[in-house]
């Protein structure tokens, strides 16, 4: 890496660490909301009849996904709100953590509808 790139990466990491240090409780509560969502998904799967349950190897990866992805998604979506300058109380952070998959889905589907109505123009390469 050249010195300019190294300085930019260093600044980015410093800003990221400062962001986490200044908002730890909000991000933690959002992660807990995501974890609750993941646990609810696991409980829902365990209540299925045996024919519709995953095999043990697939269930292991489903377990890992449900424990890791929702908390990360909840923290990420909460981070977007905080970076936008919004003030978030802990109960709202919990709500964002619980509903983050729906928030991300609606953002992606809204973007897809916009792109479908007006596709992006890709410049041709020579």
PDB file of C-alpha atoms in Angstrom:
ATOM      1  CA  UNK A   1       0.000   0.000   0.000  1.00  0.00           C
ATOM      2  CA  UNK A   2       1.201   3.478  -0.720  1.00  0.00           C
ATOM      3  CA  UNK A   3       1.224   6.112   2.014  1.00  0.00           C
ATOM      4  CA  UNK A   4      -1.966   7.845   0.816  1.00  0.00           C
ATOM      5  CA  UNK A   5      -3.926   4.585   0.848  1.00  0.00           C
ATOM      6  CA  UNK A   6      -2.432   3.616   4.185  1.00  0.00           C
ATOM      7  CA  UNK A   7      -3.404   6.985   5.693  1.00  0.00           C
ATOM      8  CA  UNK A   8      -6.958   6.704   4.309  1.00  0.00           C
ATOM      9  CA  UNK A   9      -7.382   3.179   5.707  1.00  0.00           C
ATOM     10  CA  UNK A  10      -5.953   4.300   9.051  1.00  0.00           C
ATOM     11  CA  UNK A  11      -8.375   7.238   9.205  1.00  0.00           C
ATOM     12  CA  UNK A  12     -11.298   4.976   8.304  1.00  0.00           C
ATOM     13  CA  UNK A  13     -10.393   2.503  11.042  1.00  0.00           C
ATOM     14  CA  UNK A  14      -9.966   5.324  13.581  1.00  0.00           C
ATOM     15  CA  UNK A  15     -13.389   6.761  12.671  1.00  0.00           C
ATOM     16  CA  UNK A  16     -14.972   3.298  12.922  1.00  0.00           C
ATOM     17  CA  UNK A  17     -13.463   2.693  16.364  1.00  0.00           C
ATOM     18  CA  UNK A  18     -14.553   6.151  17.568  1.00  0.00           C
ATOM     19  CA  UNK A  19     -18.075   5.480  16.297  1.00  0.00           C
ATOM     20  CA  UNK A  20     -18.282   2.212  18.223  1.00  0.00           C
ATOM     21  CA  UNK A  21     -16.793   3.788  21.355  1.00  0.00           C
ATOM     22  CA  UNK A  22     -19.324   6.636  21.327  1.00  0.00           C
ATOM     23  CA  UNK A  23     -22.378   4.382  20.720  1.00  0.00           C
ATOM     24  CA  UNK A  24     -21.688   1.061  22.481  1.00  0.00           C
ATOM     25  CA  UNK A  25     -24.960   0.681  24.372  1.00  0.00           C
ATOM     26  CA  UNK A  26     -27.140   1.530  21.373  1.00  0.00           C
ATOM     27  CA  UNK A  27     -25.295  -0.909  19.118  1.00  0.00           C
ATOM     28  CA  UNK A  28     -25.385  -3.585  21.836  1.00  0.00           C
ATOM     29  CA  UNK A  29     -29.152  -3.224  22.317  1.00  0.00           C
ATOM     30  CA  UNK A  30     -29.662  -3.446  18.536  1.00  0.00           C
ATOM     31  CA  UNK A  31     -27.538  -6.615  18.514  1.00  0.00           C
ATOM     32  CA  UNK A  32     -29.656  -8.070  21.318  1.00  0.00           C
ATOM     33  CA  UNK A  33     -32.782  -7.343  19.264  1.00  0.00           C
ATOM     34  CA  UNK A  34     -31.231  -9.198  16.340  1.00  0.00           C
ATOM     35  CA  UNK A  35     -30.241 -12.070  18.619  1.00  0.00           C
ATOM     36  CA  UNK A  36     -33.814 -12.326  19.919  1.00  0.00           C
ATOM     37  CA  UNK A  37     -35.003 -12.507  16.311  1.00  0.00           C
ATOM     38  CA  UNK A  38     -32.475 -15.265  15.567  1.00  0.00           C
ATOM     39  CA  UNK A  39     -33.547 -17.247  18.634  1.00  0.00           C
ATOM     40  CA  UNK A  40     -37.199 -16.911  17.626  1.00  0.00           C
ATOM     41  CA  UNK A  41     -36.316 -18.304  14.188  1.00  0.00           C
ATOM     42  CA  UNK A  42     -34.536 -21.250  15.817  1.00  0.00           C
ATOM     43  CA  UNK A  43     -37.487 -21.935  18.125  1.00  0.00           C
ATOM     44  CA  UNK A  44     -39.831 -21.784  15.137  1.00  0.00           C
ATOM     45  CA  UNK A  45     -37.694 -24.348  13.342  1.00  0.00           C
ATOM     46  CA  UNK A  46     -37.577 -26.654  16.357  1.00  0.00           C
ATOM     47  CA  UNK A  47     -41.387 -26.652  16.510  1.00  0.00           C
ATOM     48  CA  UNK A  48     -41.704 -28.034  12.962  1.00  0.00           C
ATOM     49  CA  UNK A  49     -42.662 -31.623  12.342  1.00  0.00           C
ATOM     50  CA  UNK A  50     -39.758 -33.989  11.670  1.00  0.00           C
ATOM     51  CA  UNK A  51     -40.372 -34.174   7.905  1.00  0.00           C
ATOM     52  CA  UNK A  52     -39.872 -30.447   7.367  1.00  0.00           C
ATOM     53  CA  UNK A  53     -36.830 -29.993   9.628  1.00  0.00           C
ATOM     54  CA  UNK A  54     -33.334 -29.485   8.240  1.00  0.00           C
ATOM     55  CA  UNK A  55     -30.744 -32.253   8.340  1.00  0.00           C
ATOM     56  CA  UNK A  56     -28.161 -31.968  11.115  1.00  0.00           C
ATOM     57  CA  UNK A  57     -25.434 -30.533   8.864  1.00  0.00           C
ATOM     58  CA  UNK A  58     -27.777 -27.937   7.348  1.00  0.00           C
ATOM     59  CA  UNK A  59     -29.209 -27.170  10.784  1.00  0.00           C
ATOM     60  CA  UNK A  60     -25.706 -26.388  12.096  1.00  0.00           C
ATOM     61  CA  UNK A  61     -25.209 -23.708   9.422  1.00  0.00           C
ATOM     62  CA  UNK A  62     -28.753 -22.422   9.987  1.00  0.00           C
ATOM     63  CA  UNK A  63     -27.925 -22.126  13.705  1.00  0.00           C
ATOM     64  CA  UNK A  64     -24.705 -20.241  12.952  1.00  0.00           C
ATOM     65  CA  UNK A  65     -26.555 -17.946  10.546  1.00  0.00           C
ATOM     66  CA  UNK A  66     -29.373 -17.213  13.034  1.00  0.00           C
ATOM     67  CA  UNK A  67     -26.918 -16.421  15.834  1.00  0.00           C
ATOM     68  CA  UNK A  68     -24.547 -14.227  13.781  1.00  0.00           C
ATOM     69  CA  UNK A  69     -26.464 -12.549  10.920  1.00  0.00           C
ATOM     70  CA  UNK A  70     -29.457 -10.899  12.689  1.00  0.00           C
ATOM     71  CA  UNK A  71     -27.361  -9.198  15.408  1.00  0.00           C
ATOM     72  CA  UNK A  72     -24.914  -7.912  12.796  1.00  0.00           C
ATOM     73  CA  UNK A  73     -27.766  -6.703  10.598  1.00  0.00           C
ATOM     74  CA  UNK A  74     -29.451  -4.981  13.548  1.00  0.00           C
ATOM     75  CA  UNK A  75     -26.229  -3.197  14.479  1.00  0.00           C
ATOM     76  CA  UNK A  76     -25.568  -2.248  10.863  1.00  0.00           C
ATOM     77  CA  UNK A  77     -29.026  -0.744  10.306  1.00  0.00           C
ATOM     78  CA  UNK A  78     -28.805   1.100  13.636  1.00  0.00           C
ATOM     79  CA  UNK A  79     -25.388   2.409  12.581  1.00  0.00           C
ATOM     80  CA  UNK A  80     -26.928   3.816   9.413  1.00  0.00           C
ATOM     81  CA  UNK A  81     -29.506   5.704  11.470  1.00  0.00           C
ATOM     82  CA  UNK A  82     -26.822   7.004  13.859  1.00  0.00           C
ATOM     83  CA  UNK A  83     -24.525   8.079  11.022  1.00  0.00           C
ATOM     84  CA  UNK A  84     -27.473   9.982   9.560  1.00  0.00           C
ATOM     85  CA  UNK A  85     -27.560  12.018  12.765  1.00  0.00           C
ATOM     86  CA  UNK A  86     -30.666  10.441  14.293  1.00  0.00           C
ATOM     87  CA  UNK A  87     -30.875  10.164  18.073  1.00  0.00           C
ATOM     88  CA  UNK A  88     -31.872   6.622  19.006  1.00  0.00           C
ATOM     89  CA  UNK A  89     -33.150   5.545  22.405  1.00  0.00           C
ATOM     90  CA  UNK A  90     -32.453   1.952  23.561  1.00  0.00           C
ATOM     91  CA  UNK A  91     -36.047   0.775  23.010  1.00  0.00           C
ATOM     92  CA  UNK A  92     -35.896   2.014  19.408  1.00  0.00           C
ATOM     93  CA  UNK A  93     -32.530   0.291  18.933  1.00  0.00           C
ATOM     94  CA  UNK A  94     -34.124  -2.953  20.149  1.00  0.00           C
ATOM     95  CA  UNK A  95     -36.992  -2.467  17.693  1.00  0.00           C
ATOM     96  CA  UNK A  96     -34.553  -1.819  14.846  1.00  0.00           C
ATOM     97  CA  UNK A  97     -32.659  -4.988  15.769  1.00  0.00           C
ATOM     98  CA  UNK A  98     -35.878  -7.015  15.743  1.00  0.00           C
ATOM     99  CA  UNK A  99     -37.105  -5.592  12.439  1.00  0.00           C
ATOM    100  CA  UNK A 100     -33.805  -5.125  10.598  1.00  0.00           C
ATOM    101  CA  UNK A 101     -34.467  -7.939   8.064  1.00  0.00           C
ATOM    102  CA  UNK A 102     -37.760  -6.277   7.113  1.00  0.00           C
ATOM    103  CA  UNK A 103     -36.043  -2.880   6.885  1.00  0.00           C
ATOM    104  CA  UNK A 104     -33.284  -4.229   4.629  1.00  0.00           C
ATOM    105  CA  UNK A 105     -35.811  -6.145   2.506  1.00  0.00           C
ATOM    106  CA  UNK A 106     -37.917  -3.040   1.950  1.00  0.00           C
ATOM    107  CA  UNK A 107     -34.824  -0.985   1.063  1.00  0.00           C
ATOM    108  CA  UNK A 108     -33.672  -3.601  -1.443  1.00  0.00           C
ATOM    109  CA  UNK A 109     -37.096  -4.054  -3.008  1.00  0.00           C
ATOM    110  CA  UNK A 110     -37.538  -0.277  -3.277  1.00  0.00           C
ATOM    111  CA  UNK A 111     -34.178  -0.022  -5.012  1.00  0.00           C
ATOM    112  CA  UNK A 112     -35.097  -2.884  -7.330  1.00  0.00           C
ATOM    113  CA  UNK A 113     -38.353  -1.140  -8.310  1.00  0.00           C
ATOM    114  CA  UNK A 114     -36.494   2.093  -9.055  1.00  0.00           C
ATOM    115  CA  UNK A 115     -33.906   0.265 -11.132  1.00  0.00           C
ATOM    116  CA  UNK A 116     -36.624  -1.647 -12.965  1.00  0.00           C
ATOM    117  CA  UNK A 117     -38.410   1.590 -13.850  1.00  0.00           C
ATOM    118  CA  UNK A 118     -35.199   3.324 -14.907  1.00  0.00           C
ATOM    119  CA  UNK A 119     -32.328   0.873 -15.502  1.00  0.00           C
ATOM    120  CA  UNK A 120     -28.795   2.030 -14.897  1.00  0.00           C
ATOM    121  CA  UNK A 121     -26.816   2.874 -17.988  1.00  0.00           C
ATOM    122  CA  UNK A 122     -23.529   1.027 -18.126  1.00  0.00           C
ATOM    123  CA  UNK A 123     -20.895   2.690 -20.286  1.00  0.00           C
ATOM    124  CA  UNK A 124     -19.458   0.505 -22.977  1.00  0.00           C
ATOM    125  CA  UNK A 125     -15.777  -0.254 -22.812  1.00  0.00           C
ATOM    126  CA  UNK A 126     -13.622   0.132 -25.861  1.00  0.00           C
TER     127      UNK A 126
END
